[in-house]
Amino acid sequence: MYPPPPPPPHRDFISVTLSFGESYDNSKSWRRRSCWRKWKQLSRLQRNMILFLLAFLIFCGLLFYINLADHWKALAFRLEEEQKMRPEIAGVKPANPPVLPAPQKADTDPGDFPEISSQKSQRHVQRGPPHLQIRPPSQDLQDGTQEEAMKREDVPVDPRPEGDRQRTVISWRGAVIEPEQGTELSSRKAEVPTKPPLPPARTQGTPAHPNYRQKGVIDVFLHAWKGYRKFAWGHDELRPVSRSFSEWFGLGLTLIDALDTMWILGLRKEFEEARKWVSKKLHFEKDVDVNLFESTIRILGGLLSAYHLSGDSLFLRKAEDFGNRLMPAFRTPSKIPYSDVNIGTGVAHPPRWTSDSTVAEVTSIQLEFRELSRLTGVKKFQEAVEKVTQHIHGLSGKKDGLVPMFINTHSGLFTHLGVFTLGARADSYYEYLLKQWIQGGKQETQLLEDYVEAIEGVRTHLLRRSEPSKLTFVGELAHGRFSAKMDHLVCFLPGTLALGVYHGLPASHMELARELMETCYQMNRQMETGLSPEIVHFNLYPQPGRRDVEVKPADRHNLLRPETVESLFYLYRVTGDRKYQDWGWEILQSFSRFTHSWAVGLRLAPPLVVAVTWVGGGGVAAASGWPPCRLGAPASPSPLSFMVCGTQSTQRAWAPLIDISQDLSGEDPCCGPSIPP
């Protein structure tokens, strides 16, 4: 009998081959591995880099979410607020009604302003001539005197009774007061202000002959003005090197900026030519973004100054129209205005690079808006800027009256805390505290308290002396660390201090003003050109062979800023010391020597570059024109009793004013002897 067959060998696996036309590959290269095994096989450096990148992306995502949440909150708030408001500008149709309703209607006759056609919603365009759509001027803005303008057939007739029509503008003449006398703004005294009839337009009287220095100022101005007139007439700024122009807003910034200067210098022909352009060509129906601060101090301020000096209601009508178009900038959750606003569509927004506004910009528009309310009787202008002032007053984050440089428009809180300066982005905040107090008749003690506290904060934290000459200067403080850096912009301070002393503040302020004025003069004198650079650094410790003032290569340029010359004017008028007049004359000669060319050109004088890229703003033709003129006149404190100057030397008057029309035959209250054309 046969033995049974042996059992089959034991197999520990089962092999199944599925063939789909491809050969089987049993190599390890294709096998899947878990993510953890892959992670463990990475080097430590690779893992650290991946973790860092992941953490960075999470952080960026959180920041984006926070900013997006703030944006939607602000948008919802603005929608809710604007739905409660009526259109602000007569005839304006917003680009996107569901999100941005029409601005609030002004408390004025709709016939005073041209109709603004509806525009399609589009992205914000870049500033410059190719993107500006300039429409022809409206028929109701044609040239003519004040009396002729009221008689034109194309101007709608006001249906209101004669008594109501006479309250269109508040007269600012016919009253003589002392500086200490209280003069509250008219919109505070009554719910419905009483507005006297328009004063008749003034003309310049027969002027006396200018002295040598005044004639020098006129010559410098006329040289700059001729270059602008030939190559950039009606445009924002002159490019002297290329003999062309540049546009910022497309609103004739230089021309409007120079109106008050031409009046003060007695340039009747040039003033009338510029006025004709304002009447026929200046209109605001443009889809263009304007910077709230720059357009307020230059356009609104320039128009108000021209009205104060000439009495021509054309400038006031233009100012009110423009003021209405700036109001959408104040529609924010915090009432801190946006930096930019489209004057055609009423759309306002923060800068492209941040959601913050600059403290100096939001607190240096008050003089102009308050004055516009006083002259028109429309309270909304004053109320908007005073909400900003009150908000800033109660904010935390200050240091003995000193304020940071930035503030968020959504939260209303200071940002970039711990950085304090009297230079760029904060300078004119302190200047306007004092000037608002003067403008309001010295009744708003809160403004004075903030100003005095800030000056004491400057003494405590920012004031130092240089070596070897012991020059007093104002530095900067960043998170507890002092920097011996001083902007030329800080040279507004000696003039502001002197103005405060003239109006009754402590004599110690005058001592500080004199010391700082000496420093600002040395910032010019110690340069090879006699002109101050944009920024200087002071030496705090004595070192052989080193001067008090040092300049870094990037700061070796001069932008024709007016702060030093304006302060010299105040010091000369308050003290009567002729050295300030002489210093101003030296600076003017340096300007003329190093910036003078047939087209207001450019000269290089190493190691300082004097760049004359434009005429307006801080340039010769506007802000720097009238202070040298006044420095050339006999000392007299009278103008400081009724005149307040804006942050770029534009004149502002406070109510009620001295009737200065009778003085124009011989003694211009702003410039000493009047100057002929």
XYZ file of C-alpha atoms in Angstrom:
677
model
C 0.000 0.000 0.000
C 1.260 3.370 -0.993
C 1.985 5.986 1.672
C -0.105 9.211 1.568
C 1.357 12.118 -0.362
C 3.225 14.678 1.697
C 1.311 17.837 2.637
C 1.881 20.893 0.439
C 4.483 23.338 1.696
C 3.160 26.164 3.915
C 2.899 29.558 2.226
C 2.954 32.741 4.373
C 1.649 35.013 1.579
C -0.637 34.939 -1.377
C 0.531 36.502 -4.565
C -2.022 37.844 -7.003
C -0.864 39.336 -10.267
C -3.209 41.611 -12.140
C -2.009 42.472 -15.545
C -3.319 45.491 -17.412
C -0.792 45.500 -20.150
C 1.991 46.885 -17.933
C 4.774 45.027 -16.252
C 4.896 44.830 -12.487
C 7.522 46.987 -10.749
C 8.473 45.860 -7.269
C 11.080 48.585 -6.646
C 10.895 50.677 -3.458
C 11.037 54.038 -5.258
C 7.336 54.114 -6.029
C 5.974 52.974 -2.680
C 3.959 55.440 -0.647
C 5.247 56.697 2.614
C 3.303 58.415 5.377
C 3.576 62.185 5.839
C 5.141 61.648 9.223
C 7.908 59.449 7.730
C 8.535 62.085 5.079
C 8.637 64.807 7.782
C 11.124 62.793 9.859
C 13.364 62.286 6.863
C 13.706 66.066 6.363
C 16.699 67.810 7.853
C 16.274 70.064 10.880
C 16.912 73.158 8.763
C 14.217 72.153 6.293
C 11.704 71.533 9.056
C 12.498 74.874 10.716
C 12.051 76.739 7.444
C 8.686 75.089 6.823
C 7.500 75.874 10.353
C 8.615 79.498 10.049
C 6.847 79.918 6.715
C 3.671 78.362 8.100
C 3.716 80.641 11.157
C 4.298 83.677 8.949
C 1.340 82.816 6.722
C -0.915 82.329 9.754
C 0.181 85.703 11.148
C -0.490 87.458 7.842
C -3.876 85.801 7.634
C -4.826 87.053 11.079
C -3.778 90.597 10.196
C -5.770 90.466 6.988
C -8.824 89.189 8.840
C -8.603 91.957 11.453
C -8.237 94.682 8.819
C -11.045 93.219 6.759
C -13.298 93.120 9.809
C -12.545 96.781 10.566
C -13.226 97.669 6.956
C -16.623 95.991 6.890
C -17.566 97.509 10.222
C -16.670 100.950 8.938
C -18.551 100.332 5.708
C -21.659 99.226 7.579
C -21.434 102.228 9.877
C -21.003 104.622 6.985
C -23.953 103.093 5.152
C -26.137 103.451 8.219
C -25.060 107.044 8.814
C -25.310 108.210 5.239
C -28.795 106.801 4.770
C -29.937 109.288 7.386
C -28.400 112.255 5.607
C -29.680 114.266 2.679
C -27.446 115.133 -0.275
C -24.744 117.580 0.738
C -23.871 119.087 -2.638
C -26.693 120.334 -4.781
C -26.985 118.226 -7.889
C -24.447 115.550 -6.971
C -25.363 111.991 -7.969
C -23.043 109.482 -6.356
C -21.298 106.815 -8.371
C -22.746 103.927 -6.331
C -25.953 104.894 -4.494
C -26.487 101.607 -2.567
C -23.124 101.986 -0.810
C -22.397 105.684 -0.984
C -25.531 107.829 -0.955
C -25.428 111.354 -2.260
C -23.657 113.836 0.020
C -25.642 116.061 2.290
C -27.238 119.113 0.756
C -25.633 122.427 1.632
C -27.572 125.096 3.464
C -27.283 127.428 0.501
C -29.116 128.385 -2.633
C -28.769 125.503 -5.111
C -28.415 127.994 -7.896
C -25.103 129.173 -6.548
C -23.291 126.079 -7.753
C -23.051 124.285 -11.127
C -24.724 120.970 -11.702
C -22.487 117.938 -11.378
C -23.302 115.250 -13.903
C -23.606 111.664 -12.809
C -20.517 109.530 -13.274
C -19.987 105.795 -13.612
C -18.339 104.015 -10.742
C -14.702 103.401 -11.516
C -11.509 102.697 -9.708
C -9.527 105.609 -8.323
C -7.315 106.982 -11.020
C -3.738 107.999 -10.644
C -3.118 111.723 -10.369
C -1.800 113.427 -13.431
C -2.839 115.082 -16.652
C -3.633 111.887 -18.664
C -6.271 110.771 -16.158
C -8.010 114.078 -15.433
C -11.297 114.680 -17.194
C -11.685 118.442 -17.175
C -15.068 119.672 -18.247
C -15.700 123.151 -19.674
C -16.622 125.803 -17.130
C -20.240 126.396 -16.291
C -21.954 129.503 -17.521
C -22.758 130.696 -14.026
C -19.060 130.998 -13.173
C -18.136 133.586 -15.798
C -15.949 136.544 -14.989
C -17.275 139.752 -13.565
C -17.185 141.957 -10.542
C -19.236 141.268 -7.461
C -21.995 143.616 -8.547
C -22.041 142.258 -12.094
C -22.214 138.674 -10.904
C -25.414 139.397 -8.993
C -27.036 140.830 -12.139
C -26.175 138.100 -14.646
C -29.152 136.414 -16.306
C -27.696 132.933 -15.959
C -27.519 133.143 -12.178
C -30.795 131.922 -10.630
C -32.741 134.496 -8.691
C -33.047 133.753 -5.001
C -36.776 133.450 -4.239
C -36.287 134.271 -0.565
C -37.251 137.677 0.853
C -34.695 140.443 0.684
C -33.952 140.174 4.387
C -33.067 136.500 4.086
C -30.877 137.056 1.048
C -28.860 139.606 2.960
C -27.875 136.909 5.439
C -25.937 134.935 2.861
C -22.530 136.083 4.137
C -21.486 137.454 7.490
C -19.643 140.722 7.206
C -16.296 140.813 8.979
C -15.739 144.561 8.802
C -16.966 147.534 10.750
C -15.897 146.620 14.301
C -12.765 147.513 16.242
C -11.802 145.336 19.194
C -8.768 144.687 21.307
C -7.031 141.288 21.057
C -8.286 140.285 24.490
C -11.922 140.966 23.671
C -14.083 137.838 23.368
C -15.331 137.088 19.894
C -17.018 133.724 19.660
C -17.675 132.302 16.240
C -21.072 133.384 15.002
C -22.436 129.869 14.657
C -22.036 129.372 18.395
C -24.033 132.412 19.396
C -27.325 131.476 17.808
C -28.986 128.520 16.223
C -29.707 130.547 13.082
C -26.901 133.076 12.537
C -27.761 136.554 11.415
C -25.861 137.416 8.273
C -25.471 141.046 7.182
C -25.368 141.836 3.456
C -22.229 141.312 1.418
C -19.664 144.086 1.826
C -18.714 145.896 -1.366
C -15.621 144.675 -3.155
C -12.464 146.512 -2.156
C -9.791 147.837 -4.442
C -6.184 148.503 -3.657
C -5.562 152.136 -2.850
C -2.843 154.322 -4.278
C 0.265 152.688 -2.825
C 3.400 154.326 -1.548
C 6.805 153.594 -3.020
C 8.422 150.375 -1.778
C 11.760 150.444 -0.077
C 14.780 148.637 -1.473
C 14.133 145.321 0.252
C 10.443 145.266 -0.558
C 11.269 145.859 -4.203
C 13.663 142.926 -4.033
C 10.846 140.693 -2.797
C 8.589 141.885 -5.613
C 11.260 141.139 -8.194
C 11.757 137.596 -6.865
C 8.021 136.972 -6.888
C 7.517 138.359 -10.379
C 10.357 136.246 -11.728
C 8.765 133.100 -10.303
C 5.298 134.154 -11.416
C 6.360 134.805 -15.003
C 7.838 131.325 -15.223
C 4.587 129.812 -13.944
C 2.485 131.966 -16.248
C 4.513 131.045 -19.323
C 4.892 127.306 -18.819
C 2.218 126.155 -16.347
C -0.655 128.630 -16.412
C -3.763 127.163 -14.781
C -1.978 123.973 -13.767
C -0.968 122.900 -10.293
C 2.800 123.217 -10.349
C 5.631 124.368 -12.579
C 8.462 122.068 -13.631
C 11.170 124.654 -14.262
C 13.865 122.319 -15.539
C 11.721 120.776 -18.277
C 9.759 124.030 -18.734
C 6.506 122.169 -18.299
C 3.925 121.544 -15.591
C 2.663 118.810 -13.329
C -0.800 118.105 -11.964
C -1.679 116.995 -8.467
C -5.385 117.818 -8.277
C -5.807 119.722 -11.548
C -7.126 122.802 -9.718
C -4.480 125.474 -10.271
C -2.857 125.131 -6.845
C -0.059 127.622 -7.459
C -2.391 130.268 -8.828
C -4.839 130.068 -5.928
C -1.989 129.878 -3.427
C -0.511 133.137 -4.730
C -3.671 135.279 -4.732
C -3.124 136.816 -1.291
C 0.584 137.348 -1.993
C -0.180 139.308 -5.154
C -2.692 141.469 -3.306
C -0.256 142.238 -0.504
C 2.557 143.027 -2.940
C 0.288 145.435 -4.787
C 0.418 143.488 -8.044
C -2.969 144.629 -9.288
C -2.604 143.453 -12.872
C -1.439 139.962 -11.924
C -4.169 139.643 -9.283
C -6.935 140.576 -11.723
C -5.603 138.142 -14.300
C -5.599 135.349 -11.725
C -9.082 136.332 -10.545
C -10.365 136.060 -14.094
C -9.011 132.508 -14.297
C -10.710 131.623 -11.014
C -13.996 133.018 -12.302
C -13.943 131.316 -15.699
C -11.818 128.203 -15.311
C -11.924 127.060 -11.694
C -14.691 124.520 -11.253
C -14.833 121.455 -9.057
C -16.938 119.017 -11.100
C -14.032 116.626 -11.485
C -13.671 112.948 -10.766
C -10.392 113.444 -8.930
C -9.092 112.592 -5.468
C -7.723 115.464 -3.411
C -5.791 115.338 -0.172
C -7.976 116.870 2.537
C -5.136 118.696 4.277
C -3.346 120.041 1.201
C -6.523 121.117 -0.551
C -7.831 122.797 2.607
C -4.777 124.908 3.373
C -4.038 125.724 -0.260
C -7.354 125.905 -2.124
C -9.902 126.620 0.593
C -7.413 128.746 2.529
C -6.252 130.587 -0.558
C -9.810 131.455 -1.578
C -10.711 132.649 1.918
C -7.557 134.773 2.060
C -8.362 136.348 -1.288
C -11.866 137.138 -0.050
C -10.608 138.691 3.180
C -8.162 140.945 1.389
C -10.229 141.928 -1.639
C -13.803 141.615 -0.366
C -14.727 139.934 -3.676
C -17.596 137.494 -3.084
C -16.480 135.346 -6.018
C -13.798 133.818 -3.817
C -16.220 133.119 -0.983
C -18.696 131.393 -3.294
C -15.935 129.199 -4.647
C -14.719 128.468 -1.120
C -18.167 127.356 0.042
C -18.613 125.120 -2.988
C -15.247 123.497 -2.385
C -15.870 123.167 1.352
C -19.078 121.239 0.668
C -17.167 118.817 -1.512
C -14.642 118.092 1.230
C -17.256 117.174 3.831
C -17.569 113.446 2.904
C -14.055 112.964 4.296
C -15.500 113.323 7.808
C -17.888 110.376 7.466
C -15.917 107.866 9.510
C -16.861 105.860 12.617
C -14.499 107.942 14.743
C -15.171 111.306 13.030
C -11.430 111.476 12.326
C -11.460 112.374 8.623
C -10.033 110.289 5.828
C -6.961 111.695 4.143
C -8.426 111.736 0.615
C -11.793 112.566 -0.897
C -13.102 112.606 -4.450
C -14.648 116.033 -5.009
C -16.779 114.787 -7.889
C -18.287 111.588 -6.474
C -18.067 112.261 -2.737
C -16.119 109.046 -2.088
C -13.550 109.372 0.720
C -10.868 106.895 1.713
C -7.630 106.583 3.706
C -4.216 106.547 2.016
C -3.415 103.586 -0.218
C -0.693 102.363 2.112
C -2.443 102.532 5.509
C -5.782 103.001 7.249
C -4.318 105.764 9.423
C -4.431 109.526 9.006
C -1.640 111.894 9.969
C -2.272 113.788 13.205
C -0.928 117.040 11.767
C -3.237 116.798 8.763
C -6.479 116.144 10.649
C -5.743 118.897 13.201
C -4.516 121.589 10.783
C -7.709 122.269 8.842
C -9.655 123.847 11.691
C -8.875 127.513 10.983
C -10.185 127.285 7.441
C -13.362 125.317 8.190
C -14.244 127.449 11.219
C -13.785 130.604 9.197
C -15.923 129.218 6.387
C -18.730 128.598 8.887
C -18.413 132.106 10.278
C -18.568 133.741 6.866
C -21.393 131.624 5.433
C -23.414 130.914 8.573
C -23.371 127.177 7.746
C -22.507 125.376 10.974
C -21.570 121.969 9.606
C -18.038 123.012 8.612
C -17.163 124.202 12.101
C -18.909 121.294 13.815
C -17.017 118.696 11.777
C -13.555 120.003 12.642
C -14.394 120.732 16.268
C -15.426 117.106 16.767
C -11.912 116.203 15.662
C -10.384 118.692 18.097
C -12.491 117.427 20.989
C -11.662 113.815 20.164
C -7.912 114.463 20.060
C -8.127 116.383 23.330
C -9.478 113.380 25.228
C -7.284 110.662 23.716
C -4.774 108.629 25.685
C -1.292 108.015 24.355
C 0.024 111.545 24.818
C 3.171 112.387 26.747
C 2.905 115.676 28.643
C 0.921 117.247 25.816
C 2.989 115.714 23.009
C 1.026 113.616 20.519
C 1.997 110.642 18.296
C 2.140 111.077 14.533
C -0.704 108.792 13.373
C -4.330 108.152 14.260
C -6.657 105.410 12.994
C -9.789 106.611 11.225
C -11.844 103.556 12.250
C -10.967 103.229 15.932
C -10.081 106.877 16.516
C -7.005 105.842 18.524
C -3.400 106.927 18.181
C -1.121 104.428 16.460
C 2.675 104.087 16.411
C 2.700 105.048 20.063
C 5.833 106.265 21.776
C 7.187 108.373 18.895
C 7.040 112.134 19.458
C 8.262 114.909 17.192
C 7.537 118.511 16.260
C 8.583 117.776 12.691
C 6.730 116.146 9.827
C 3.292 114.598 10.572
C 2.862 116.392 13.903
C 4.171 119.959 13.542
C 1.108 122.030 12.716
C -1.023 120.356 15.417
C 0.742 122.527 17.997
C 0.643 125.603 15.771
C -3.112 125.374 15.240
C -3.865 124.965 18.945
C -2.672 128.509 19.594
C -4.088 129.989 16.417
C -7.543 128.507 16.978
C -7.527 130.004 20.461
C -6.715 133.416 18.969
C -9.213 132.988 16.135
C -11.996 132.206 18.601
C -11.424 135.352 20.637
C -9.426 133.571 23.369
C -12.567 131.971 24.751
C -11.686 128.291 24.221
C -9.443 127.658 27.209
C -9.128 123.966 26.373
C -7.080 124.863 23.287
C -4.819 127.123 25.312
C -4.324 124.485 27.995
C -3.348 121.872 25.412
C -0.898 124.304 23.818
C 0.776 125.353 27.069
C 1.014 121.735 28.215
C 2.621 120.771 24.906
C 5.234 123.531 25.180
C 6.137 122.287 28.648
C 6.361 118.772 27.210
C 8.801 120.072 24.605
C 10.939 121.639 27.331
C 10.948 118.428 29.349
C 11.497 115.786 26.685
C 12.697 117.301 23.401
C 14.839 120.338 24.192
C 18.637 120.038 24.128
C 21.736 122.176 23.470
C 24.312 121.417 20.819
C 28.079 121.518 20.966
C 30.210 123.558 20.692
C 27.970 126.649 20.246
C 25.209 125.660 22.690
C 22.432 126.067 20.141
C 18.997 125.237 21.541
C 17.176 122.731 19.351
C 14.116 120.471 19.412
C 14.868 116.795 18.830
C 12.694 113.684 18.680
C 11.769 110.937 21.117
C 11.250 107.337 19.987
C 10.278 104.838 22.689
C 12.284 106.658 25.330
C 15.375 107.212 23.179
C 16.285 110.792 22.227
C 17.390 111.628 18.689
C 19.215 114.886 17.916
C 17.346 115.187 14.612
C 15.477 118.376 13.748
C 13.376 118.984 10.637
C 13.306 122.408 9.053
C 9.549 122.211 9.634
C 10.219 122.678 13.371
C 11.246 126.269 12.642
C 7.564 127.194 12.825
C 7.924 127.047 16.607
C 9.816 130.302 17.367
C 7.239 132.319 15.449
C 4.355 130.520 17.144
C 5.904 131.123 20.567
C 6.353 134.828 19.789
C 2.745 135.081 18.627
C 1.620 133.535 21.899
C 3.666 136.021 23.915
C 2.116 138.873 21.946
C -1.292 137.580 23.018
C -0.389 137.372 26.695
C 1.429 134.082 27.274
C 4.449 133.878 29.637
C 7.630 135.787 28.844
C 9.598 132.545 29.186
C 8.092 131.524 25.851
C 9.738 134.578 24.285
C 13.130 133.572 25.624
C 12.732 130.126 24.090
C 11.543 131.700 20.825
C 14.704 133.809 20.581
C 16.949 130.803 21.213
C 15.198 128.627 18.638
C 15.202 131.466 16.111
C 18.973 131.681 16.445
C 19.197 127.935 15.809
C 17.014 128.092 12.700
C 19.118 130.952 11.376
C 22.302 128.950 11.960
C 20.765 126.007 10.098
C 20.846 128.334 7.084
C 24.039 130.230 7.811
C 26.248 127.197 8.400
C 25.400 125.779 4.965
C 27.540 126.663 1.955
C 24.517 128.058 0.121
C 23.050 129.917 3.081
C 19.919 127.766 2.812
C 18.766 125.216 5.352
C 18.601 121.528 4.421
C 15.411 119.585 4.981
C 16.771 117.785 8.069
C 19.800 118.415 10.288
C 21.439 116.470 13.094
C 23.034 118.268 16.038
C 26.148 117.252 17.913
C 25.435 116.659 21.589
C 29.048 116.147 22.672
C 32.088 118.386 22.093
C 34.444 116.932 19.523
C 37.395 118.747 17.915
C 36.758 119.855 14.365
C 33.009 119.206 14.382
C 30.339 121.860 13.975
C 26.979 122.035 15.714
C 25.030 121.095 12.604
C 25.631 118.053 10.419
C 23.664 116.970 7.371
C 23.268 113.483 5.924
C 23.550 113.092 2.138
C 19.872 112.194 1.703
C 18.814 115.420 3.465
C 20.968 117.823 1.446
C 18.151 119.577 -0.351
C 16.034 122.674 0.208
C 12.349 122.780 -0.726
C 11.859 126.552 -0.283
C 9.883 126.025 2.894
C 8.553 129.211 4.562
C 8.805 128.290 8.274
C 12.044 130.137 9.065
C 11.083 133.310 7.212
C 7.615 133.347 8.765
C 9.092 132.997 12.250
C 11.501 135.845 11.488
C 8.489 137.967 10.597
C 6.820 137.248 13.935
C 10.007 137.856 15.919
C 10.628 141.135 14.124
C 7.062 142.360 14.578
C 6.899 141.416 18.248
C 10.372 142.594 19.306
C 11.219 145.276 16.750
C 14.779 143.900 16.604
C 16.203 144.660 13.143
C 18.505 141.657 13.195
C 15.545 139.436 12.355
C 14.814 141.651 9.377
C 18.454 141.387 8.282
C 18.433 137.598 8.662
C 15.346 137.360 6.486
C 16.996 139.492 3.838
C 20.047 137.218 3.842
C 17.874 134.153 3.294
C 15.973 135.844 0.472
C 19.245 136.731 -1.254
C 20.375 133.118 -0.959
C 17.098 131.946 -2.467
C 17.523 134.383 -5.320
C 21.162 133.455 -5.906
C 20.846 129.674 -5.929
C 17.377 129.169 -7.404
C 17.189 132.026 -9.893
C 17.083 131.253 -13.579
C 15.159 132.519 -16.548
C 12.385 130.002 -15.882
C 12.696 129.660 -12.108
C 15.232 126.929 -12.517
C 17.607 124.714 -10.664
C 21.182 125.130 -9.577
C 23.409 122.633 -7.876
C 25.696 123.988 -5.201
C 27.416 121.002 -3.580
C 27.083 119.783 -0.988
C 23.563 121.259 -0.842
C 21.074 120.863 -3.656
C 18.534 123.664 -3.936
C 15.645 122.098 -5.798
C 13.020 124.387 -7.301
C 10.715 121.799 -8.779
C 7.570 123.858 -8.311
C 6.399 127.330 -7.380
C 3.348 126.783 -5.174
C 2.894 125.523 -1.630
C 6.093 126.279 0.224
C 7.597 127.946 -2.838
C 8.590 131.493 -3.608
C 5.398 132.463 -5.385
C 3.066 131.629 -2.521
C 4.010 130.918 1.065
C 7.414 132.579 1.016
C 6.236 135.729 -0.728
C 4.573 137.841 1.898
C 6.707 137.212 5.027
C 9.838 138.736 3.408
C 7.704 141.630 2.232
C 6.576 142.306 5.779
C 10.119 141.908 7.037
C 11.043 144.740 4.696
C 8.412 147.034 6.207
C 8.679 149.133 9.386
C 7.942 147.188 12.553
C 4.355 147.421 13.727
C 2.470 145.006 15.952
C -0.952 145.955 14.600
C -1.383 143.089 12.062
C -1.020 140.481 14.792
C -4.100 141.906 16.513
C -6.492 140.809 13.791
C -4.656 138.409 11.510
C -3.920 134.706 11.932
C -1.790 132.851 9.390
C -2.296 129.255 8.371
C 0.346 126.565 8.382
C 1.665 127.588 4.949
C 1.591 131.316 5.737
C -1.832 131.857 4.203
C -3.685 134.671 5.907
C -6.738 134.056 8.076
C -8.701 136.743 9.817
C -10.660 136.374 13.025
C -13.923 138.122 13.748
C -14.730 140.891 14.183
C -11.886 142.585 12.351
C -10.512 146.066 12.067
C -11.708 147.794 8.912
C -8.424 147.919 7.051
C -9.739 149.338 3.790
C -8.913 152.867 4.874
C -5.270 151.914 5.429
C -4.562 150.818 1.884
C -3.790 154.307 0.626
C -0.510 154.340 2.449
C 0.064 151.736 5.132
C -0.838 148.184 4.333
C -1.578 146.537 7.707
C 0.029 143.348 6.535
C 3.086 144.668 4.815
C 3.921 148.133 6.066
C 3.823 150.652 3.230
C 1.717 149.366 0.383
C 3.642 148.312 -2.658
C 2.826 149.409 -6.187
C 2.617 147.089 -9.134
